mmCIF file of C-alpha atoms and ligand atoms in Angstrom:
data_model
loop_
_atom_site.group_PDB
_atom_site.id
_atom_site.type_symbol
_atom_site.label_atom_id
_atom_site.label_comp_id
_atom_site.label_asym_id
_atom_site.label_seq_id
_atom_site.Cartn_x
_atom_site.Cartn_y
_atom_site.Cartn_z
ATOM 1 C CA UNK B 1 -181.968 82.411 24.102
ATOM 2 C CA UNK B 2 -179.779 79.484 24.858
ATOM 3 C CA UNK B 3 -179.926 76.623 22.323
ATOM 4 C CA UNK B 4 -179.451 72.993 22.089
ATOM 5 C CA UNK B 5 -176.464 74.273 19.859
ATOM 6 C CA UNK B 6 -175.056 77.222 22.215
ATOM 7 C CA UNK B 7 -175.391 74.962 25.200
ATOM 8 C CA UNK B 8 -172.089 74.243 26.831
ATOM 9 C CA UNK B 9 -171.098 70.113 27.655
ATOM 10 C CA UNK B 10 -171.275 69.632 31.170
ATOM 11 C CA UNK B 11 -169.326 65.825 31.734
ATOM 12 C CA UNK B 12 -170.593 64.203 34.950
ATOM 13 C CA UNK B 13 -167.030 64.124 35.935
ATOM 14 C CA UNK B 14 -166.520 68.263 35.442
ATOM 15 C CA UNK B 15 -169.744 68.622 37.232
ATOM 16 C CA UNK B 16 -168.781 66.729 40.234
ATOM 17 C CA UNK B 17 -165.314 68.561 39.966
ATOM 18 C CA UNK B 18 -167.032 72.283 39.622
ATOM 19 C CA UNK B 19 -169.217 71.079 42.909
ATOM 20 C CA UNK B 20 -166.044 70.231 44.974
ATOM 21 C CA UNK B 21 -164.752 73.976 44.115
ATOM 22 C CA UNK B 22 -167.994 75.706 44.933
ATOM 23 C CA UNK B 23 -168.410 74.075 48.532
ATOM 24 C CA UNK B 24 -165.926 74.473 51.081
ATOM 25 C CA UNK B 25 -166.818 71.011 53.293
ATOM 26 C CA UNK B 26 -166.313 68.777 49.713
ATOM 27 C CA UNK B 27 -163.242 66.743 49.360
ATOM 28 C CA UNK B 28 -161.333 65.339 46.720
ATOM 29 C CA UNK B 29 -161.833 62.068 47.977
ATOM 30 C CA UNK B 30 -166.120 62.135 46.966
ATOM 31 C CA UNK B 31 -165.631 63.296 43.249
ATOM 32 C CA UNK B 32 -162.870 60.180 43.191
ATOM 33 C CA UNK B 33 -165.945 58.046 44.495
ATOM 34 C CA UNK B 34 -168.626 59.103 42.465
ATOM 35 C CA UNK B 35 -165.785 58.875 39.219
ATOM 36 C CA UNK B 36 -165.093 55.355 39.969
ATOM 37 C CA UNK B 37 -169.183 54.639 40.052
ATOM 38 C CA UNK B 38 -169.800 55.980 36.748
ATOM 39 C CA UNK B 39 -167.069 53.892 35.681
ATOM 40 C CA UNK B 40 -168.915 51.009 37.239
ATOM 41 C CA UNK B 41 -171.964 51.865 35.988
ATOM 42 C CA UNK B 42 -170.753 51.748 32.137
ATOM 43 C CA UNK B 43 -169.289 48.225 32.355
ATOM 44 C CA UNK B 44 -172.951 47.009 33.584
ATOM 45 C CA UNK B 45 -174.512 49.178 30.902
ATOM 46 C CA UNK B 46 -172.053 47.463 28.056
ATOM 47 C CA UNK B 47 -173.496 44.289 29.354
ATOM 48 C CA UNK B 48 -176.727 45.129 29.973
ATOM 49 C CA UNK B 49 -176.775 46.219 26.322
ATOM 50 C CA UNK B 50 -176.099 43.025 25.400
ATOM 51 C CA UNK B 51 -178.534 41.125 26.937
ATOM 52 C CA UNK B 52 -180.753 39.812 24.210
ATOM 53 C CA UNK B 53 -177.710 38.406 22.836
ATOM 54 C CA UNK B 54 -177.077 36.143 25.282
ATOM 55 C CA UNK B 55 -179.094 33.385 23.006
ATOM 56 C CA UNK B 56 -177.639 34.192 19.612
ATOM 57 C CA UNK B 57 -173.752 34.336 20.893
ATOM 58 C CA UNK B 58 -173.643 31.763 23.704
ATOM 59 C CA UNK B 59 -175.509 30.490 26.989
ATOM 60 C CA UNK B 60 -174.623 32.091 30.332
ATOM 61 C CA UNK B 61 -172.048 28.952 30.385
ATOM 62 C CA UNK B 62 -170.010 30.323 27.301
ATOM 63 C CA UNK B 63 -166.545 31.968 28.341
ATOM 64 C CA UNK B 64 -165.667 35.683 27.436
ATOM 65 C CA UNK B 65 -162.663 36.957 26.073
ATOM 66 C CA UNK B 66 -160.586 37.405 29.248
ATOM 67 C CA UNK B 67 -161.593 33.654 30.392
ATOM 68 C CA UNK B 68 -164.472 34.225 32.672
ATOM 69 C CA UNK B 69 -167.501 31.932 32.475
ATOM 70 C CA UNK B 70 -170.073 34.620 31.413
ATOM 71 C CA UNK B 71 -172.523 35.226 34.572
ATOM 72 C CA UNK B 72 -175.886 36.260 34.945
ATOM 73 C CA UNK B 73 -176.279 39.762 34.408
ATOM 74 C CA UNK B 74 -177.237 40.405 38.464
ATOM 75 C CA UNK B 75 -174.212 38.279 39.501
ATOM 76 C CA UNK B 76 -172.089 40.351 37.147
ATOM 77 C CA UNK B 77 -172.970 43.993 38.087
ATOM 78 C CA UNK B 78 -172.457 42.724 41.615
ATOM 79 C CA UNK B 79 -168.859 41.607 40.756
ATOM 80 C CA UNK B 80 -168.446 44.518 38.515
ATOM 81 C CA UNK B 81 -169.117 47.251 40.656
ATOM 82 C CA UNK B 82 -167.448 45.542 43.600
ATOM 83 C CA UNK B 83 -164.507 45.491 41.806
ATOM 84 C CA UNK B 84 -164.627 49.155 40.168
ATOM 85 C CA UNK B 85 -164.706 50.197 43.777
ATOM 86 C CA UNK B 86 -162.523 48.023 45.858
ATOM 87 C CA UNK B 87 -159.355 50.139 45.318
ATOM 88 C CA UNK B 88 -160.326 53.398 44.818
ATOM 89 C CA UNK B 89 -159.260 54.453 48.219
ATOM 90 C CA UNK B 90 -162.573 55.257 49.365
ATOM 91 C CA UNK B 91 -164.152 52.889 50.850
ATOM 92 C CA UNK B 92 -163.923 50.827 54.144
ATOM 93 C CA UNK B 93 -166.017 48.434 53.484
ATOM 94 C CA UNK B 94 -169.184 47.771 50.868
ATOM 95 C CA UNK B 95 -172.922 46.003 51.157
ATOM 96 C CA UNK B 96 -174.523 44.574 48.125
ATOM 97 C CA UNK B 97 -178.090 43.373 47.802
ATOM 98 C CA UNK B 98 -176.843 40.180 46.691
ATOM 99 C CA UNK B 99 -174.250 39.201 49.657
ATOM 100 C CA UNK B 100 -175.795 37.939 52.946
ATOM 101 C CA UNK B 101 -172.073 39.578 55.016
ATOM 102 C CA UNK B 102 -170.209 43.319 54.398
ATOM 103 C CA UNK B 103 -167.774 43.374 51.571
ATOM 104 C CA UNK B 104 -164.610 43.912 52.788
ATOM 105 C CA UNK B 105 -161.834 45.631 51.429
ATOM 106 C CA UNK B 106 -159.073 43.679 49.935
ATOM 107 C CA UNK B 107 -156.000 43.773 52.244
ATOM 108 C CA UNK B 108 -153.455 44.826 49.230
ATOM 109 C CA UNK B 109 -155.406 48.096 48.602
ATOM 110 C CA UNK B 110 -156.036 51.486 51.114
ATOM 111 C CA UNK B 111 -159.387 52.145 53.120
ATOM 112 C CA UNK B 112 -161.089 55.111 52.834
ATOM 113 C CA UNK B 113 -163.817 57.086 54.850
ATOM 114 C CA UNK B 114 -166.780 55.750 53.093
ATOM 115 C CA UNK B 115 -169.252 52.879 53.148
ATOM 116 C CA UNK B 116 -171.036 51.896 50.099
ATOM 117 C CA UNK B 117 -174.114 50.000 49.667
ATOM 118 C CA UNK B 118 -175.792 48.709 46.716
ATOM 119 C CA UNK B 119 -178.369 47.034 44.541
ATOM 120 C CA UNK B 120 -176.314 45.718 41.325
ATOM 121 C CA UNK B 121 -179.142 45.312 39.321
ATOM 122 C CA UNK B 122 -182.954 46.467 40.133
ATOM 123 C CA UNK B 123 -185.327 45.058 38.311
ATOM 124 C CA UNK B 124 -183.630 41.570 37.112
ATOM 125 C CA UNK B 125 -186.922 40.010 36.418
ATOM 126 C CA UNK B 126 -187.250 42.257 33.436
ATOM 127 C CA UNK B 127 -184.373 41.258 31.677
ATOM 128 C CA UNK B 128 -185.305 38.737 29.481
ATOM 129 C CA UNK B 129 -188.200 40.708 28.499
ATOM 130 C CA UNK B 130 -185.854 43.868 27.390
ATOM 131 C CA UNK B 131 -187.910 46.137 29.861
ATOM 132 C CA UNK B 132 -185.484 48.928 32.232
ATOM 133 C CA UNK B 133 -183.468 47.784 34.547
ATOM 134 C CA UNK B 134 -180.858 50.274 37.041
ATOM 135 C CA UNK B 135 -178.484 49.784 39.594
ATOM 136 C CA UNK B 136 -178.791 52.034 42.876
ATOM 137 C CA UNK B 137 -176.123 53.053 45.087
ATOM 138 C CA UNK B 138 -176.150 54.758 48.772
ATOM 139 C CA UNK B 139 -172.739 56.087 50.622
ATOM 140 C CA UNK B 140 -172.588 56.513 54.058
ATOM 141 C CA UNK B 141 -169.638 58.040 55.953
ATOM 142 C CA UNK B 142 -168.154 55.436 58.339
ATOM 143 C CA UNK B 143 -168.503 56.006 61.905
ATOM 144 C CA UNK B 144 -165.819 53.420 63.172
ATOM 145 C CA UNK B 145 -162.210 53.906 63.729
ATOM 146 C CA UNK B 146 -159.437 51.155 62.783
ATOM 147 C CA UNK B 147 -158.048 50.046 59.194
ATOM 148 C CA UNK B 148 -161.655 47.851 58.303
ATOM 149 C CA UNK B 149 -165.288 48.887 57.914
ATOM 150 C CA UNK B 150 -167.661 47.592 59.975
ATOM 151 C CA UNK B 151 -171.269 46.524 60.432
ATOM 152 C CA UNK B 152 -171.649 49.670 62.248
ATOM 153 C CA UNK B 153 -170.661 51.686 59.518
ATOM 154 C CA UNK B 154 -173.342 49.929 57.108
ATOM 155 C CA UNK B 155 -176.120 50.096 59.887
ATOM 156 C CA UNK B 156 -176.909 53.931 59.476
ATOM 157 C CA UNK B 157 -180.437 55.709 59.025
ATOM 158 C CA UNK B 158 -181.316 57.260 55.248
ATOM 159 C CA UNK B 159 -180.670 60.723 56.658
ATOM 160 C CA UNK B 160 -176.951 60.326 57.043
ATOM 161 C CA UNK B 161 -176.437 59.786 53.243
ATOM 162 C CA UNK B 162 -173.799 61.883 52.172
ATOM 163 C CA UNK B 163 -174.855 60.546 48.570
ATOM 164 C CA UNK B 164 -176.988 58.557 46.571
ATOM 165 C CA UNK B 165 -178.273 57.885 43.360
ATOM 166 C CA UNK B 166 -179.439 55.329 40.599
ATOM 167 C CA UNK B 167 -178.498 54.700 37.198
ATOM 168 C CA UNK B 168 -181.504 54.007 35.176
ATOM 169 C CA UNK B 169 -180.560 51.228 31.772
ATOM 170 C CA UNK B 170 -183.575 52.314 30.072
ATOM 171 C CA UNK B 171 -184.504 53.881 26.483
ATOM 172 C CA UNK B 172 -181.363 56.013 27.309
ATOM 173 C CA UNK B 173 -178.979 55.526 30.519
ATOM 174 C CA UNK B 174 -179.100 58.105 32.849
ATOM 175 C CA UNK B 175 -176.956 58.253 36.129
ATOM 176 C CA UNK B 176 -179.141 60.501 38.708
ATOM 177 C CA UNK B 177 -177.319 61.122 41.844
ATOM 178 C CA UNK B 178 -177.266 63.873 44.870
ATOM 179 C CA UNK B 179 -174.990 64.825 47.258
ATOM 180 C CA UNK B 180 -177.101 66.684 49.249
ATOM 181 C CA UNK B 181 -177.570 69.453 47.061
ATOM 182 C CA UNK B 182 -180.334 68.976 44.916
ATOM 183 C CA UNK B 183 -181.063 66.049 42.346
ATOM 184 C CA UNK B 184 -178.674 66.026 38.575
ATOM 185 C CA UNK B 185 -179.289 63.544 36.077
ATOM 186 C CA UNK B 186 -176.575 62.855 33.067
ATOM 187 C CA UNK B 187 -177.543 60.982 30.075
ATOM 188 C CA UNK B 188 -174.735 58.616 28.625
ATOM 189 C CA UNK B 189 -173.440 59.495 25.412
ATOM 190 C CA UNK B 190 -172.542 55.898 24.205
ATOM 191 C CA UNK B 191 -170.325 57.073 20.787
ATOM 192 C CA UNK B 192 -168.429 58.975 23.530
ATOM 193 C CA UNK B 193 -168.797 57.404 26.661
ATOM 194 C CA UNK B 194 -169.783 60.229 28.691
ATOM 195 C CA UNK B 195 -172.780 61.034 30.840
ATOM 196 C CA UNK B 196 -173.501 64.762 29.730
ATOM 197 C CA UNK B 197 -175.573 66.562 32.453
ATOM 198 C CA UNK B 198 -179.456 66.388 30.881
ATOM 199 C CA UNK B 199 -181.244 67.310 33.716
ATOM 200 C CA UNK B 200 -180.221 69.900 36.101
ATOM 201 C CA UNK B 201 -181.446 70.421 39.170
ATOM 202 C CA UNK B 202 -184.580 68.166 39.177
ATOM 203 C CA UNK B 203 -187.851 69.005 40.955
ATOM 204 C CA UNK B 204 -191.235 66.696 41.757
ATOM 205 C CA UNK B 205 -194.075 68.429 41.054
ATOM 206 C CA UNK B 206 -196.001 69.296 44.296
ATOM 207 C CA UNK B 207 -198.663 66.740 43.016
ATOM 208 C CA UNK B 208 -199.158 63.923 40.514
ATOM 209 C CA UNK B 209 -201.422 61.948 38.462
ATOM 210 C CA UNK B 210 -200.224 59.061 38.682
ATOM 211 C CA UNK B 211 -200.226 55.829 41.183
ATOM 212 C CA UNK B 212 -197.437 53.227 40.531
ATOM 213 C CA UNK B 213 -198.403 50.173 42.859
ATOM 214 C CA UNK B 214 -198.624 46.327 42.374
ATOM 215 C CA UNK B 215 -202.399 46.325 42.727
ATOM 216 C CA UNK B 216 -201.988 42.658 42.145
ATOM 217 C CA UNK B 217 -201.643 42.715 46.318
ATOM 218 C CA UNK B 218 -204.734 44.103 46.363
ATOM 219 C CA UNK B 219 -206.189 41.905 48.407
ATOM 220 C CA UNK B 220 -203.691 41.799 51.459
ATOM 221 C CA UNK B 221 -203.295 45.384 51.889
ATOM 222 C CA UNK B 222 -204.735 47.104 54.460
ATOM 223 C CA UNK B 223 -208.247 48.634 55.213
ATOM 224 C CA UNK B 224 -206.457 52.145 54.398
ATOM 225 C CA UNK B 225 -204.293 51.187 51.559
ATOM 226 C CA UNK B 226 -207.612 49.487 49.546
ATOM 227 C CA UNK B 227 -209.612 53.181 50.513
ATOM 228 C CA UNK B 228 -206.941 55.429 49.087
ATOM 229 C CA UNK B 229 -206.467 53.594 46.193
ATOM 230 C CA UNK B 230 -210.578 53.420 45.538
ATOM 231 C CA UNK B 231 -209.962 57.211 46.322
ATOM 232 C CA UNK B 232 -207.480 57.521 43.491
ATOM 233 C CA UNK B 233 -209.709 55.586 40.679
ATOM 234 C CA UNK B 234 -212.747 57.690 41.673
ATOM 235 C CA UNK B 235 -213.452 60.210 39.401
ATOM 236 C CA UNK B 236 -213.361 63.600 40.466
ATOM 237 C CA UNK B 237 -212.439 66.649 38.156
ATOM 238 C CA UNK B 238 -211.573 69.461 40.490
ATOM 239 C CA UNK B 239 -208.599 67.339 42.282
ATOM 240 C CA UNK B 240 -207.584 65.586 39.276
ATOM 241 C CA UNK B 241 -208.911 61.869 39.549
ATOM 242 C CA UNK B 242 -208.822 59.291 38.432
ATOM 243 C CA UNK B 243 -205.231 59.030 38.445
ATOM 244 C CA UNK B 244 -203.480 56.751 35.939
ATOM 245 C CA UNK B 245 -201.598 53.589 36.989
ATOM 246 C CA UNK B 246 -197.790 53.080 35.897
ATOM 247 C CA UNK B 247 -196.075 49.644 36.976
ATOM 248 C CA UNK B 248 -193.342 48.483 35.388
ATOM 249 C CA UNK B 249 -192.039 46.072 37.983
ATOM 250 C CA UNK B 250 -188.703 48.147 38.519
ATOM 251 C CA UNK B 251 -187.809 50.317 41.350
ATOM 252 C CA UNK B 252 -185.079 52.462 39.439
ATOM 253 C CA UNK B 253 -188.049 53.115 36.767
ATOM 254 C CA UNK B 254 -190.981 53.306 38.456
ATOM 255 C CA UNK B 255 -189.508 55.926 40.757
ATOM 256 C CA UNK B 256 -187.597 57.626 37.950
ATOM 257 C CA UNK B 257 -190.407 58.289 36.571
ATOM 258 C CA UNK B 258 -192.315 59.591 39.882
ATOM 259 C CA UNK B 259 -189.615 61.824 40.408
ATOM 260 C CA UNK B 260 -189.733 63.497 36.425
ATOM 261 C CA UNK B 261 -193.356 63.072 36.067
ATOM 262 C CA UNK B 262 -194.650 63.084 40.138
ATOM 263 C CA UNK B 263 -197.580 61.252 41.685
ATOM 264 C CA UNK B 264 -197.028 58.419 44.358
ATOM 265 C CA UNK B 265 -195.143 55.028 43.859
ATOM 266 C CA UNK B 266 -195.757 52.582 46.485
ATOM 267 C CA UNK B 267 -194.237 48.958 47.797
ATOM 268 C CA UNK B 268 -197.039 48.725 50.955
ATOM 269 C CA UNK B 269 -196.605 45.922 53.854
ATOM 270 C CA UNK B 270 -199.389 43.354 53.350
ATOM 271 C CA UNK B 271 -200.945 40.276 54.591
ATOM 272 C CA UNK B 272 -198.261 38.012 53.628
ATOM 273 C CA UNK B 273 -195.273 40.384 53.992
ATOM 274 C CA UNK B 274 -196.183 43.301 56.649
ATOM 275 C CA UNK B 275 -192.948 45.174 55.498
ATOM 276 C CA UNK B 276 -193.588 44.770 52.121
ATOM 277 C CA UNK B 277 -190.774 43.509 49.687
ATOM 278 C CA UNK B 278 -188.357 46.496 49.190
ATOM 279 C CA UNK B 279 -185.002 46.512 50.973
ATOM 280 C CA UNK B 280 -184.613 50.021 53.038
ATOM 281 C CA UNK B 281 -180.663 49.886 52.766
ATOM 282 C CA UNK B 282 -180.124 48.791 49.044
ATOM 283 C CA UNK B 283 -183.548 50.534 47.438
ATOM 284 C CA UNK B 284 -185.823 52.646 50.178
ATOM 285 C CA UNK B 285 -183.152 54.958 51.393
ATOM 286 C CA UNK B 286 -181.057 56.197 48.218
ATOM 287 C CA UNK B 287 -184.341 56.059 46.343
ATOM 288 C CA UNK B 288 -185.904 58.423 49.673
ATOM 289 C CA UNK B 289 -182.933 60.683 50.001
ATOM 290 C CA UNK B 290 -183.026 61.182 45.859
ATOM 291 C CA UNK B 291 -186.894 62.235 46.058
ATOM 292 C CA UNK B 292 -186.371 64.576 49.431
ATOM 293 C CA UNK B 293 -183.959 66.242 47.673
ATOM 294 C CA UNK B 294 -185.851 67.224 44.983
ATOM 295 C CA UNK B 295 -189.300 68.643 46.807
ATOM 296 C CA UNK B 296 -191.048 65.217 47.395
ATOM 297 C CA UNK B 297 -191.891 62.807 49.895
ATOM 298 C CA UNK B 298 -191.029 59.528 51.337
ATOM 299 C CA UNK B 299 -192.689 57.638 54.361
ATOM 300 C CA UNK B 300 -193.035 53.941 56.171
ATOM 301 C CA UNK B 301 -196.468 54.703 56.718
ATOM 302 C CA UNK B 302 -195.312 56.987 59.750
ATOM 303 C CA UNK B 303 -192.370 58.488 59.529
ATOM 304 C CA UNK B 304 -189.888 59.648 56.476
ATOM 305 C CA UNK B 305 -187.748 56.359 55.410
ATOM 306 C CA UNK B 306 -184.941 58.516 55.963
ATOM 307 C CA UNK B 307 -185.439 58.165 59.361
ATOM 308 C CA UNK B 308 -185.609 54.157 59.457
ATOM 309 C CA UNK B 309 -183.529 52.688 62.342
ATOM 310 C CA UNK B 310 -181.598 49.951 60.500
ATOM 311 C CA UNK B 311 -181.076 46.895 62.800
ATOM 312 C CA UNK B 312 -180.181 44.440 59.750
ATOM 313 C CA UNK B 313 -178.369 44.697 56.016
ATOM 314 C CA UNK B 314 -181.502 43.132 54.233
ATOM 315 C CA UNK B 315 -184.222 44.639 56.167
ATOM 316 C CA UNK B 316 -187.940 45.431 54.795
ATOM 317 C CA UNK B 317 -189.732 48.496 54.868
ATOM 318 C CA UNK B 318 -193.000 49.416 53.587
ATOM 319 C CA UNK B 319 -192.822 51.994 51.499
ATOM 320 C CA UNK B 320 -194.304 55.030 50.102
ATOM 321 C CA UNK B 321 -192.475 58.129 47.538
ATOM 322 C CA UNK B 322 -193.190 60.984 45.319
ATOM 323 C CA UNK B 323 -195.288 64.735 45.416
ATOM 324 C CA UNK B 324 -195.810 65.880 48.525
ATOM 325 C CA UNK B 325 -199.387 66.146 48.788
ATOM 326 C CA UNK B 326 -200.167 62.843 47.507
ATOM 327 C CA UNK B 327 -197.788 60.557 50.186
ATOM 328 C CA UNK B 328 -199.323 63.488 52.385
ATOM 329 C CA UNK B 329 -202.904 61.997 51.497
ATOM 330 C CA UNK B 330 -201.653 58.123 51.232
ATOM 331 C CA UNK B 331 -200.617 58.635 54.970
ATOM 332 C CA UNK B 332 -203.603 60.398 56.295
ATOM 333 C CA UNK B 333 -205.031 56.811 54.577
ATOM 334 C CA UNK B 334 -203.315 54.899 56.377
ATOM 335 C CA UNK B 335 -203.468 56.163 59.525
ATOM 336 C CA UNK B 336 -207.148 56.224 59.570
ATOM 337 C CA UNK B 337 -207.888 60.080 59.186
ATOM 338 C CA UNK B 338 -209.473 59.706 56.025
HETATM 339 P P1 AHG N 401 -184.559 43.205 42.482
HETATM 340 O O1 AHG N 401 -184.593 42.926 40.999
HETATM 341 O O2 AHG N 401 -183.374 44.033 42.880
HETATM 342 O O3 AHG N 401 -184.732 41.967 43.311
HETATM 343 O O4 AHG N 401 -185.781 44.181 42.837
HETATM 344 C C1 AHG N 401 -187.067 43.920 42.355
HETATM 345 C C2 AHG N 401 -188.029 44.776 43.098
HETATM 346 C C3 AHG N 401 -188.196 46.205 42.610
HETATM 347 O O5 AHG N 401 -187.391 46.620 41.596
HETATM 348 C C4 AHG N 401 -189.614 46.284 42.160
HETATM 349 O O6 AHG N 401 -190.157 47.506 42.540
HETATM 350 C C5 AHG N 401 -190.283 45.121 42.841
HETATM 351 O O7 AHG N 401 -189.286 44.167 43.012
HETATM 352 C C6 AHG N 401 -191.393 44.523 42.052
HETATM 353 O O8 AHG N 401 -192.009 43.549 42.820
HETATM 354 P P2 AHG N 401 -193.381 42.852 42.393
HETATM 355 O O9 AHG N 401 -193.049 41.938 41.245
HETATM 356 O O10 AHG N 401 -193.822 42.125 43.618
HETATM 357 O O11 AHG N 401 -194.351 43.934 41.985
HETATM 358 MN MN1 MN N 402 -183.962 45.897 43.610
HETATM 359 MN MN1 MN N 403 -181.288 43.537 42.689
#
C-alpha cells in the first residue's frame, strides 16, 4: 500500500511537463503559460496572506519596499497577474474582470498564440472579513492573424477553452486547473513554494446534498427557481432531502466545494437582474469547463454555459453547476416540467 511517506512529489510544474510528453498535440509553449500563472498566483497569495495586516503595518496609502503606493488587494492581483504574463511569449492579448477594454501586449515583448482572461480576485467582499477568496483564469487560443490580439480572440464560447482553472486562497491554496484532460488540484507548500499535486484527477459525485444559492433573492426568482428550491428543503428520505445550504459569497469557494463535495451551486437571473450577477467570460466559463471536466454539469437555464455565444467582455449569464442529476432536476424546474 502506498503511503503518505512512499508517495512520490509531483510539482505542478513536473506535472504540466510529464502532460506535454504524454500527448502528442501539447506544446511547449502551454506548460510556459500555465508556469508563468502559478507564478502569478503566488505573488497574490503572499499578499493575500497579508491582508489583515493592512491595519497594523500601514493604510492602503502606505508605500512598499520597491516604492509603490500599496493598492487594494483586487487592484493588485489585477496588476500582478497582468504583469506575470505580459512577456511570457504567450499571449496576444489579455481580459481582466476589472478593465472595461482588452489588455494589450506591451510592444517591447513577443505575442504568442493565446488569449487570457481573468478574474484577479473572486470574492473581494470577503476580504476584510478573512473568509476565501481565488483568482480564476480561462485561455482561449486566438483566432486572428497579425502581431496584436483582438476582440475577436477574447469573444469565444466556453467550449473552446484550451484551459482553465482557479486558484482557491482558502484554509490552504490550491491551484485547480484542466487542460482538457480531466480536473488536478495542487496544494501550495508555502516553506517551499511549490504547489504539490493533492488531488488527482478530480470527480463530482453524480449527485449532491447540498444547494449553494443566495436565497436572499428569493423573492425575484422565478416561479421555477422558488419550486425547486421548496423541492430541495422538503424532506424526503429515499432521494436524500432536505439538502443543506452552503453560501459563502465566493465563486472560487462555493464551486470548489461543489466540485469536491457535489450538489448544485447556483447564481439564477432574477427580477432585478434577469442574467443574474456572474460574468460568463471571467467566472461562468472556466468555472463550467472545470466542472464538465470532471463528470458534472453546467447550464444557463437551457443550454451548457459552455456553449454561451459571447457578444460582450462583461456579459451576464444566469447560472447553474455541479452533479449531474441535480442541474438535471434544477432545469427540468425551470423549464416548467416539474
Ligand atoms: P467579485 O468579487 O469578483 O466581484 O465576485 C463576487 C461574486 C462571486 O464571487 C459570488 O459568487 C457572488 O459575487 C456573490 O454575490 P452575492 O453577494 O449577490 O450573493
Ligand atoms: Mn468574481
Ligand atoms: Mn473579481
Amino acid at each position: 500500500m502506498q503511503t503518505a511517506t512512499t508517495k512520490k512529489f509531483m510539482t505542478l510544474e513536473r506535472f504540466i511537463n510529464e502532460q506535454e510528453r504524454l500527448y502528442a498535440d501539447a506544446t511547449g509553449e502551454f506548460s510556459g503559460l500555465l508556469h508563468d500563472l502559478s507564478l502569478a498566483a503566488k505573488l497574490v497569495w503572499r499578499e493575500v496572506s497579508k491582508a489583515g495586516l493592512v491595519n497594523i503595518i500601514g493604510s492602503t496609502d502606505r508605500m512598499n519596499v520597491s516604492g509603490d503606493m500599496v493598492k487594494k488587494l483586487d487592484e493588485f492581483a489585477d496588476e500582478t497577474i497582468y504583469k506575470a504574463m505580459d512577456h511570457g511569449g504567450h499571449l496576444c492579448c489579455m481580459a481582466s474582470e476589472e478593465n472595461e477594454d482588452i489588455l494589450h501586449i506591451p510592444d517591447e515583448y513577443p505575442d504568442g498564440k493565446y488569449v487570457l482572461l481573468y478574474d484577479p480576485l473572486d470574492g473581494s467582499s470577503n476580504i476584510d472579513a478573512n473568509i476565501t477568496i481565488g483568482s480564476i483564469f480561462s485561455i482561449f487560443k486566438r483566432v486572428t492573424k497579425g502581431r496584436k490580439g483582438a476582440l475577436e480572440d477574447c469573444l469565444q464560447p466556453g467550449y473552446k477553452q484550451a484551459a482553465a482553472g482557479y486558484i482557491i486562497y482558502g484554509s490552504s491554496t490550491i491551484f485547480v486547473y484542466t487542460a482538457g484532460r480531466g480536473v488536478h488540484g495542487f496544494t501550495l507548500d508555502p516553506s517551499v513554494g511549490e504547489f504539490l499535486l493533492s488531488h488527482e484527477n478530480i470527480r463530482i459525485p453524480k449527485k449532491g446534498k447540498i444547494y449553494s444559492m443566495n436565497e436572499g433573492n428569493f423573492c425575484n426568482w422565478s416561479d421555477g427557481m422558488q419550486r425547486y428550491v421548496q423541492h430541495l428543503k422538503t424532506p424526503d428520505k429515499t432521494s436524500g432531502r432536505p439538502y443543506s445550504l452552503r453560501y459563502i459569497g465566493t465563486m472560487v469557494g462555493d464551486a470548489h466545494r461543489t466540485l469536491l463535495y457535489g450538489g448544485i451551486f447556483a447564481y439564477p437571473g432574477d427580477k432585478k437582474n434577469p442574467e443574474g450577477k456572474l460574468r460568463l467570460m471571467y467566472e461562468c466559463n472556466p468555472m463550467a469547463l472545470i466542472i464538465e471536466q470532471a463528470g458534472g454539469r453546467s447550464s444557463d437555464g437551457t443550454k451548457s454555459i459552455l456553449q454561451v455565444q459571447p457578444t460582450s467582455l462583461h456579459q451576464h449569464t444566469p447560472v447553474f453547476m455541479g452533479s449531474e442529476e441535480d442541474v438535471t432536476l434544477c432545469e427540468e424546474f425551470l423549464q416548467g416540467k416539474r
